[in-house]
Amino acid sequence: MAQNGGQGGPPREWSPSSWRTKPIKQVVAYDSPSAVTSALTKLSSLPPIVTPTEIVKLKASLRDAALGKAFLLQGGDCAELFSYCADGPIDSKIKLLLQMSLVLIWGANKPVIRIGRMAGQFAKPRSSPTEMINGKEIPSFRGDILNGFDTNERTPDPDRLVAAYFHSATTLNYVRAQLASGIADLHNPLDWGLGHVRDKELQSKYQKIVHSIADSLRFMRTVGADTAGQLQTVDLYTSHEGLVLEYEQSLTRRLRHPANYTSAKNEGGGKGWYNTSAHFLWIGDRTRQIDGAHVEYFRGIENPIGIKVGPSMQSDELVRLLDIVNPTKEIGKVTLITRYGEDKVEKMLGPHIEAIKGSGHVVVWQCDPMHGNTRSTETGIKTRHFSSIFSELSLALKIHKQHGSFLGGMHLELTGDAVTECVGGSEGLVEEDLSLNYTTYCDPRLNEKQALELAFLVAGHYRE
Ligand code: PEP
Ligand code: MN
C-alpha cells in the first residue's frame, strides 16, 4: 500500500509488519524467540474476533459523534485480567454501561455509542520496567497478555499472547449472547439503586432523571414505537490499547470491505487491512511518538482509532500525528482522548482545539478525566478524587463550548462492582475506606455508583 506517511517526500509502504522498522517504546524481551514465533503463527491462523461490517458500522457512528450528532461513552477496567472473563463481572459492566448511556441520552438528547474497554484490554504500558517488592527489584506487571501479577510470574510468557485471544473471544461471545438474550432489553425494569445518595436534594434530582427515562420508555412501548424490536438490545463495541504490536499484527487481516463502504485509503481491490482483535484501538500517551512503531502500525488499519493526548503534547505535533494516521481527513476516524488533569485542562485544551480547527481535521473530542488526576495517599495508595474527575469533565465541556466546539464523548476507568478505589461521590468514600475493597491491578476505577453518578452529573450539565 502506497501512502504518504505525512512527512513529505515519497510515499512510504505500509504493511502489518512495517512497524518493525521503527523505534519502539515499551518493548517486550522474551526469553524464547521460537516460542513467540509459534504463538504468533497460531494467532495468525485463528478467525477474526470482530468483523469489517461491525468495524465500519462503529466508524460511521463515530462520524456522527465527530459532527456533534452522537455521544461516545467508553469505559471499563484499566487492566482487564483473564480472571474477569466470567459471567458476573461481564454482566455488571454491560448493565452499568447501558444505564449510563440511558442517562446520557436523556441528558445530551443524542444517541450514545457504547464502547467497552473490555474483551482485550490486557496490556499495560508502565512508567518503569521494574519495581521494588520487599526490597527486591522485579519486572513490573505489564498486563495478563505479557506476564502475571503474581511476583513469581513476572517473566513475559509467549503463551499468554494466545491466551489473550481466547479470553477476548470468550468475553465477546458472552457479551453477544447476553445482548441477544435480552440483558439490555429496555422492556425490563432497571435497578437504579439510589439509596446511597445521602444528600436528599441530589437524590431527588437523580430520581427525577430516572422517572423521566422510565416514562419515556413506557411511552415508546405504549405507542408501539418498538415495532422493529429496537428496545430489545443495544450495540456494544470493544476496545483496547494497541500496545503489543506482535499481537495486533497477527490479527490484522486483509479482508473484503462491507458493501456500500468506500475506504478512504483507496487501496483498490475492494479489500483493506482490518485489525480484527477489537472494533476500536487506541495509542497510549507513552507510545504516540511521530516516528515510532505504534504510529506506523496504526496508520495502516481501517478501524476507527483513538490517540491519548496528555499534557506534553504540542499543538503542531498533534496536527502532524493526525496527518500521518488520517491523511485523507476522514471524519470520525480519529478520536482524540484528552487526559490533561483538572489543573492543566484550561491551559492545554483550547490551543489544541484551535490547532485542529485550523488543520481541517474533524475528530471526536473525548475527555478522559482519569489519567491526569491520579494521586497517591500519604500511605502510598493510588487513588483519584471524584471531584477532580468531574471537574476535568465539566471544564472540558465548558472549554469546548467557548471555542465553538463540543465534547464528543467520555473515556472512563470503571467497574460494575462495588470497589473502593476512587474517593468521593455520593457514597462519601474517604481515604480510610480505600482498603475495604481495593482490587485493581493497575489504576483506580470508579465503582458502579460513582460511574452512574458521573453520568447523572454530565447529563445535568447538558440540561442546565
Ligand atoms: C490507560 O488508558 O490505562 C493508560 C495507560 O492511559 P494513558 O496512555 O493515557 O496514560
Ligand atoms: Mn489506566
Tab-separated table of N, CA and C and ligand atoms in Angstrom, residues 76-79 117 121 124-125 241 282 286 308 368 370-371 374 382 384 411 413 442-444, ligand 2:
chain	number	residue	atom	x	y	z
A	76	GLY	N	-14.339	0.939	31.110
A	76	GLY	CA	-14.020	-0.421	31.546
A	76	GLY	C	-12.785	-0.374	32.430
A	77	ASP	N	-12.218	-1.551	32.662
A	77	ASP	CA	-11.076	-1.627	33.575
A	77	ASP	C	-9.845	-0.963	32.998
A	78	CYS	N	-8.938	-0.552	33.908
A	78	CYS	CA	-7.632	-0.073	33.473
A	78	CYS	C	-6.894	-1.283	32.905
A	79	ALA	N	-6.706	-2.294	33.752
A	79	ALA	CA	-6.097	-3.554	33.317
A	79	ALA	C	-7.164	-4.644	33.457
A	117	ARG	N	-14.034	-0.897	27.401
A	117	ARG	CA	-12.595	-1.208	27.493
A	117	ARG	C	-12.590	-2.652	27.975
A	121	GLN	N	-8.497	-5.753	26.813
A	121	GLN	CA	-7.703	-4.657	27.421
A	121	GLN	C	-6.679	-5.261	28.399
A	124	LYS	N	-0.581	-3.376	29.506
A	124	LYS	CA	-0.382	-2.100	30.209
A	124	LYS	C	1.007	-1.518	29.946
A	125	PRO	N	1.043	-0.257	29.515
A	125	PRO	CA	2.338	0.431	29.436
A	125	PRO	C	2.757	0.788	30.859
A	241	GLU	N	-6.063	-0.745	24.331
A	241	GLU	CA	-4.871	-0.046	23.871
A	241	GLU	C	-4.086	-0.997	22.962
A	282	TRP	N	-6.709	2.154	20.625
A	282	TRP	CA	-6.102	3.462	20.804
A	282	TRP	C	-4.607	3.351	21.065
A	286	ARG	N	2.118	7.035	26.118
A	286	ARG	CA	3.560	6.741	26.167
A	286	ARG	C	4.114	6.207	24.849
A	308	LYS	N	-4.332	8.999	22.745
A	308	LYS	CA	-4.321	9.673	24.043
A	308	LYS	C	-3.507	10.955	23.907
A	368	ASP	N	-10.873	12.039	28.794
A	368	ASP	CA	-10.524	11.002	29.761
A	368	ASP	C	-10.145	11.751	31.043
A	370	MET	N	-9.596	10.629	33.910
A	370	MET	CA	-8.994	9.731	34.890
A	370	MET	C	-7.467	9.913	34.977
A	371	HIS	N	-6.801	9.826	33.808
A	371	HIS	CA	-5.350	9.623	33.832
A	371	HIS	C	-4.518	10.840	34.207
A	374	THR	N	-4.568	11.113	38.744
A	374	THR	CA	-4.196	10.050	39.679
A	374	THR	C	-3.321	10.646	40.778
A	382	LYS	N	-2.654	4.454	45.346
A	382	LYS	CA	-3.047	5.226	44.166
A	382	LYS	C	-4.557	5.432	44.179
A	384	ARG	N	-8.030	8.367	42.937
A	384	ARG	CA	-8.481	9.542	42.194
A	384	ARG	C	-9.682	10.106	42.925
A	411	HIS	N	-14.250	8.988	28.388
A	411	HIS	CA	-13.482	7.740	28.466
A	411	HIS	C	-13.162	7.491	29.935
A	413	GLU	N	-12.340	4.853	33.447
A	413	GLU	CA	-11.969	3.562	34.029
A	413	GLU	C	-13.005	3.258	35.107
A	442	CYS	N	-4.111	-2.158	38.476
A	442	CYS	CA	-3.388	-1.038	37.869
A	442	CYS	C	-3.984	0.256	38.417
A	443	ASP	N	-4.703	1.028	37.581
A	443	ASP	CA	-5.221	2.316	38.067
A	443	ASP	C	-6.562	2.159	38.791
A	444	PRO	N	-6.848	3.127	39.699
A	444	PRO	CA	-8.126	3.092	40.438
A	444	PRO	C	-9.333	3.387	39.542
B	2	MN	MN	-5.257	3.332	33.333
